[in-house]
């Protein structure tokens, strides 16, 4: 799961070099990857919460 951070980083770098449009393109890419990683983290957290014993979850 942790390796997913590396492909998104390299995609971001190559996209910045290719477009050369400046900050907006880089910002869009960064935002896109941030949302993707956030979704992964949320689903990971939900999975952990679901597998956790209920006693610990209530406290």
Coordinates of C-alpha atoms in Angstrom, one line a residue:
X1 CA 0.0 0.0 0.0
X2 CA 2.8 2.4 0.8
X3 CA 4.3 2.1 -2.7
X4 CA 1.3 4.0 -4.1
X5 CA 2.9 7.3 -3.0
X6 CA 5.9 6.9 -5.4
X7 CA 4.1 6.5 -8.7
X8 CA 1.9 9.5 -8.0
X9 CA 5.1 11.5 -7.2
X10 CA 6.8 10.6 -10.4
X11 CA 3.7 11.3 -12.5
X12 CA 3.6 14.7 -10.9
X13 CA 7.2 15.4 -11.8
X14 CA 7.0 14.3 -15.4
X15 CA 3.7 16.1 -15.9
X16 CA 5.2 19.4 -14.7
X17 CA 8.1 19.0 -17.1
X18 CA 5.9 18.1 -20.1
X19 CA 3.3 20.8 -19.8
X20 CA 5.4 23.8 -18.7
X21 CA 2.2 25.7 -18.1
X22 CA 3.3 26.9 -14.7
X23 CA 1.7 26.7 -11.3
X24 CA -1.9 25.9 -12.3
X25 CA -1.1 22.5 -13.9
X26 CA 1.2 21.5 -11.1
X27 CA -1.4 22.5 -8.5
X28 CA -4.1 20.5 -10.3
X29 CA -1.9 17.4 -10.3
X30 CA -1.0 17.9 -6.7
X31 CA -4.6 18.3 -5.7
X32 CA -5.6 15.2 -7.7
X33 CA -3.0 13.1 -6.0
X34 CA -3.8 14.5 -2.6
X35 CA -7.5 13.5 -3.1
X36 CA -6.5 10.0 -4.3
X37 CA -4.2 9.5 -1.3
X38 CA -6.9 10.9 1.1
X39 CA -9.4 8.4 -0.3
X40 CA -7.0 5.5 0.3
X41 CA -6.2 6.7 3.8
X42 CA -9.9 7.0 4.6
X43 CA -10.8 3.5 3.3
X44 CA -7.8 2.1 5.2
X45 CA -8.9 3.8 8.4
X46 CA -12.5 2.5 7.9
X47 CA -11.1 -1.0 7.4
X48 CA -9.0 -0.8 10.6
X49 CA -12.0 0.6 12.5
X50 CA -14.2 -2.3 11.2
X51 CA -11.7 -4.9 12.3
X52 CA -11.1 -3.3 15.7
X53 CA -12.8 -4.8 18.8
X54 CA -15.9 -2.8 19.7
X55 CA -14.7 -2.1 23.3
X56 CA -11.8 0.1 22.0
X57 CA -13.9 1.7 19.4
X58 CA -16.4 3.2 21.8
X59 CA -13.8 4.8 24.1

